[in-house]
PDB file of C-alpha atoms in Angstrom:
ATOM      1  CA  MET A   1     -38.608  43.122 -23.211  1.00  0.00           C
ATOM      2  CA  LYS A   2     -41.594  45.437 -23.476  1.00  0.00           C
ATOM      3  CA  ALA A   3     -43.923  42.622 -24.513  1.00  0.00           C
ATOM      4  CA  GLN A   4     -42.603  40.442 -21.543  1.00  0.00           C
ATOM      5  CA  PHE A   5     -43.278  43.390 -19.090  1.00  0.00           C
ATOM      6  CA  THR A   6     -46.740  43.883 -20.601  1.00  0.00           C
ATOM      7  CA  ALA A   7     -47.556  40.110 -20.374  1.00  0.00           C
ATOM      8  CA  LEU A   8     -46.353  40.078 -16.657  1.00  0.00           C
ATOM      9  CA  LEU A   9     -48.334  43.087 -15.868  1.00  0.00           C
ATOM     10  CA  LEU A  10     -51.464  41.427 -17.493  1.00  0.00           C
ATOM     11  CA  ALA A  11     -50.792  38.362 -15.440  1.00  0.00           C
ATOM     12  CA  PHE A  12     -50.557  40.069 -12.140  1.00  0.00           C
ATOM     13  CA  SER A  13     -53.679  42.128 -13.015  1.00  0.00           C
ATOM     14  CA  LEU A  14     -55.598  39.040 -13.836  1.00  0.00           C
ATOM     15  CA  ALA A  15     -54.417  37.241 -10.723  1.00  0.00           C
ATOM     16  CA  ALA A  16     -55.637  40.206  -8.529  1.00  0.00           C
ATOM     17  CA  VAL A  17     -59.051  40.086 -10.165  1.00  0.00           C
ATOM     18  CA  ALA A  18     -59.441  36.349 -10.171  1.00  0.00           C
ATOM     19  CA  ILE A  19     -58.181  35.679  -6.689  1.00  0.00           C
ATOM     20  CA  PRO A  20     -59.044  38.461  -4.440  1.00  0.00           C
ATOM     21  CA  SER A  21     -58.660  38.305  -0.804  1.00  0.00           C
ATOM     22  CA  SER A  22     -61.856  37.562   1.145  1.00  0.00           C
ATOM     23  CA  ALA A  23     -61.706  41.201   2.647  1.00  0.00           C
ATOM     24  CA  TRP A  24     -61.884  42.625  -0.781  1.00  0.00           C
ATOM     25  CA  ALA A  25     -64.558  40.250  -2.004  1.00  0.00           C
ATOM     26  CA  GLY A  26     -66.841  40.410   1.046  1.00  0.00           C
ATOM     27  CA  ASP A  27     -69.816  42.537   1.483  1.00  0.00           C
ATOM     28  CA  ALA A  28     -69.493  43.772   5.118  1.00  0.00           C
ATOM     29  CA  ALA A  29     -73.104  44.933   5.247  1.00  0.00           C
ATOM     30  CA  ALA A  30     -74.526  41.631   4.000  1.00  0.00           C
ATOM     31  CA  GLY A  31     -72.104  40.182   6.543  1.00  0.00           C
ATOM     32  CA  ALA A  32     -73.541  42.386   9.356  1.00  0.00           C
ATOM     33  CA  ALA A  33     -77.003  40.983   8.729  1.00  0.00           C
ATOM     34  CA  LEU A  34     -75.718  37.409   8.918  1.00  0.00           C
ATOM     35  CA  PHE A  35     -73.561  38.127  11.973  1.00  0.00           C
ATOM     36  CA  ASN A  36     -76.469  39.814  13.769  1.00  0.00           C
ATOM     37  CA  ALA A  37     -78.807  36.780  13.053  1.00  0.00           C
ATOM     38  CA  ASN A  38     -76.314  34.106  13.878  1.00  0.00           C
ATOM     39  CA  CYS A  39     -73.432  35.459  15.978  1.00  0.00           C
ATOM     40  CA  SER A  40     -74.478  38.357  17.970  1.00  0.00           C
ATOM     41  CA  SER A  41     -76.155  36.314  20.872  1.00  0.00           C
ATOM     42  CA  CYS A  42     -72.655  35.448  21.912  1.00  0.00           C
ATOM     43  CA  HIS A  43     -70.352  38.028  20.302  1.00  0.00           C
ATOM     44  CA  GLY A  44     -72.793  40.906  20.660  1.00  0.00           C
ATOM     45  CA  MET A  45     -74.029  43.302  18.157  1.00  0.00           C
ATOM     46  CA  SER A  46     -70.731  45.286  18.291  1.00  0.00           C
ATOM     47  CA  GLY A  47     -68.652  42.010  18.317  1.00  0.00           C
ATOM     48  CA  LYS A  48     -67.118  42.814  21.551  1.00  0.00           C
ATOM     49  CA  GLY A  49     -68.022  39.347  22.968  1.00  0.00           C
ATOM     50  CA  ASP A  50     -70.789  41.087  25.014  1.00  0.00           C
ATOM     51  CA  GLY A  51     -73.903  39.331  23.751  1.00  0.00           C
ATOM     52  CA  PRO A  52     -76.705  38.273  26.102  1.00  0.00           C
ATOM     53  CA  VAL A  53     -75.587  34.604  25.813  1.00  0.00           C
ATOM     54  CA  GLY A  54     -71.929  35.378  25.634  1.00  0.00           C
ATOM     55  CA  ALA A  55     -72.102  36.773  29.197  1.00  0.00           C
ATOM     56  CA  ALA A  56     -72.624  33.439  30.747  1.00  0.00           C
ATOM     57  CA  LEU A  57     -69.849  31.634  28.632  1.00  0.00           C
ATOM     58  CA  THR A  58     -66.322  30.703  29.892  1.00  0.00           C
ATOM     59  CA  PRO A  59     -64.163  31.386  28.114  1.00  0.00           C
ATOM     60  CA  PRO A  60     -66.039  34.608  27.015  1.00  0.00           C
ATOM     61  CA  PRO A  61     -66.588  35.028  23.094  1.00  0.00           C
ATOM     62  CA  ARG A  62     -63.868  36.590  20.992  1.00  0.00           C
ATOM     63  CA  ASN A  63     -63.817  40.232  21.075  1.00  0.00           C
ATOM     64  CA  PHE A  64     -63.578  41.247  17.374  1.00  0.00           C
ATOM     65  CA  ALA A  65     -62.980  45.000  18.096  1.00  0.00           C
ATOM     66  CA  ILE A  66     -59.524  43.956  19.227  1.00  0.00           C
ATOM     67  CA  GLY A  67     -58.913  42.029  16.098  1.00  0.00           C
ATOM     68  CA  ASP A  68     -56.778  39.339  18.074  1.00  0.00           C
ATOM     69  CA  PHE A  69     -57.387  35.755  16.878  1.00  0.00           C
ATOM     70  CA  SER A  70     -56.348  32.454  18.438  1.00  0.00           C
ATOM     71  CA  PHE A  71     -56.330  30.055  15.686  1.00  0.00           C
ATOM     72  CA  TYR A  72     -54.222  29.286  12.657  1.00  0.00           C
ATOM     73  CA  ALA A  73     -56.562  26.485  11.567  1.00  0.00           C
ATOM     74  CA  ASP A  74     -55.068  26.214   8.172  1.00  0.00           C
ATOM     75  CA  VAL A  75     -51.828  25.319  10.060  1.00  0.00           C
ATOM     76  CA  ASN A  76     -49.595  27.623   8.200  1.00  0.00           C
ATOM     77  CA  GLY A  77     -48.384  29.279  11.294  1.00  0.00           C
ATOM     78  CA  THR A  78     -50.207  32.729  10.906  1.00  0.00           C
ATOM     79  CA  LYS A  79     -53.264  33.062  12.932  1.00  0.00           C
ATOM     80  CA  GLY A  80     -56.348  35.065  12.232  1.00  0.00           C
ATOM     81  CA  GLU A  81     -56.231  34.985   8.361  1.00  0.00           C
ATOM     82  CA  ASP A  82     -59.339  34.771   6.419  1.00  0.00           C
ATOM     83  CA  ALA A  83     -58.842  31.005   5.709  1.00  0.00           C
ATOM     84  CA  ASP A  84     -58.502  30.400   9.553  1.00  0.00           C
ATOM     85  CA  LEU A  85     -61.704  32.295  10.245  1.00  0.00           C
ATOM     86  CA  THR A  86     -63.502  30.359   7.389  1.00  0.00           C
ATOM     87  CA  LEU A  87     -62.531  27.021   8.886  1.00  0.00           C
ATOM     88  CA  VAL A  88     -63.486  28.151  12.488  1.00  0.00           C
ATOM     89  CA  ILE A  89     -66.923  29.381  11.280  1.00  0.00           C
ATOM     90  CA  THR A  90     -67.494  26.358   9.211  1.00  0.00           C
ATOM     91  CA  ASN A  91     -66.193  23.704  11.587  1.00  0.00           C
ATOM     92  CA  GLY A  92     -66.478  25.260  14.985  1.00  0.00           C
ATOM     93  CA  ALA A  93     -63.485  26.273  17.402  1.00  0.00           C
ATOM     94  CA  MET A  94     -63.373  22.826  19.058  1.00  0.00           C
ATOM     95  CA  LYS A  95     -61.692  21.250  16.067  1.00  0.00           C
ATOM     96  CA  TYR A  96     -58.858  23.574  16.416  1.00  0.00           C
ATOM     97  CA  GLY A  97     -58.318  23.522  20.118  1.00  0.00           C
ATOM     98  CA  GLY A  98     -60.876  26.219  20.999  1.00  0.00           C
ATOM     99  CA  SER A  99     -63.959  26.263  22.881  1.00  0.00           C
ATOM    100  CA  PRO A 100     -66.752  23.750  22.050  1.00  0.00           C
ATOM    101  CA  LEU A 101     -69.136  26.655  22.532  1.00  0.00           C
ATOM    102  CA  MET A 102     -68.146  28.304  19.309  1.00  0.00           C
ATOM    103  CA  ALA A 103     -70.526  26.198  17.325  1.00  0.00           C
ATOM    104  CA  PRO A 104     -69.891  25.223  13.661  1.00  0.00           C
ATOM    105  CA  TRP A 105     -72.002  26.993  11.129  1.00  0.00           C
ATOM    106  CA  PRO A 106     -71.971  24.497   8.128  1.00  0.00           C
ATOM    107  CA  THR A 107     -75.178  25.880   6.700  1.00  0.00           C
ATOM    108  CA  LEU A 108     -73.605  29.199   5.564  1.00  0.00           C
ATOM    109  CA  THR A 109     -72.541  29.278   2.104  1.00  0.00           C
ATOM    110  CA  ALA A 110     -68.997  30.207   1.181  1.00  0.00           C
ATOM    111  CA  ALA A 111     -70.141  33.661  -0.075  1.00  0.00           C
ATOM    112  CA  GLN A 112     -71.931  34.277   3.217  1.00  0.00           C
ATOM    113  CA  ILE A 113     -68.792  33.332   5.243  1.00  0.00           C
ATOM    114  CA  VAL A 114     -66.739  35.853   3.031  1.00  0.00           C
ATOM    115  CA  ASP A 115     -69.385  38.464   3.959  1.00  0.00           C
ATOM    116  CA  VAL A 116     -69.239  37.582   7.690  1.00  0.00           C
ATOM    117  CA  ILE A 117     -65.555  37.829   7.634  1.00  0.00           C
ATOM    118  CA  ALA A 118     -65.590  41.207   6.011  1.00  0.00           C
ATOM    119  CA  HIS A 119     -68.060  42.312   8.617  1.00  0.00           C
ATOM    120  CA  ILE A 120     -65.812  40.949  11.430  1.00  0.00           C
ATOM    121  CA  ARG A 121     -62.751  42.676  10.001  1.00  0.00           C
ATOM    122  CA  SER A 122     -64.801  45.851   9.948  1.00  0.00           C
ATOM    123  CA  LEU A 123     -65.458  45.795  13.718  1.00  0.00           C
ATOM    124  CA  LYS A 124     -61.752  46.297  14.553  1.00  0.00           C
ATOM    125  CA  THR A 125     -61.359  49.517  16.313  1.00  0.00           C
TER     126      THR A 125
END
């Protein structure tokens, strides 16, 4: 019984290390630099949807300080998960019924997207 418990504990420990959530794996500081370079013109430096370009957009850009997300792009019924944000960042919002003004960012690497998501998550007040 003790050996089974130890094996189970080891399996869960390895799973936690091998498959961390994006929020754990992301570097919010690196994500902030990417966000400021690529997203802030619409979403604003503070992520409140108040960037200089965003002021002219209808609908306005998402306010990440609220932390309310519209899409469940991975179609699992739960909106705003890291997988949803990854799909919207990669493919743009229009593909998921959102604004065509949220452009796709296919040039960002998977690691960079994880960092951007970590930064976006850090903006919630």
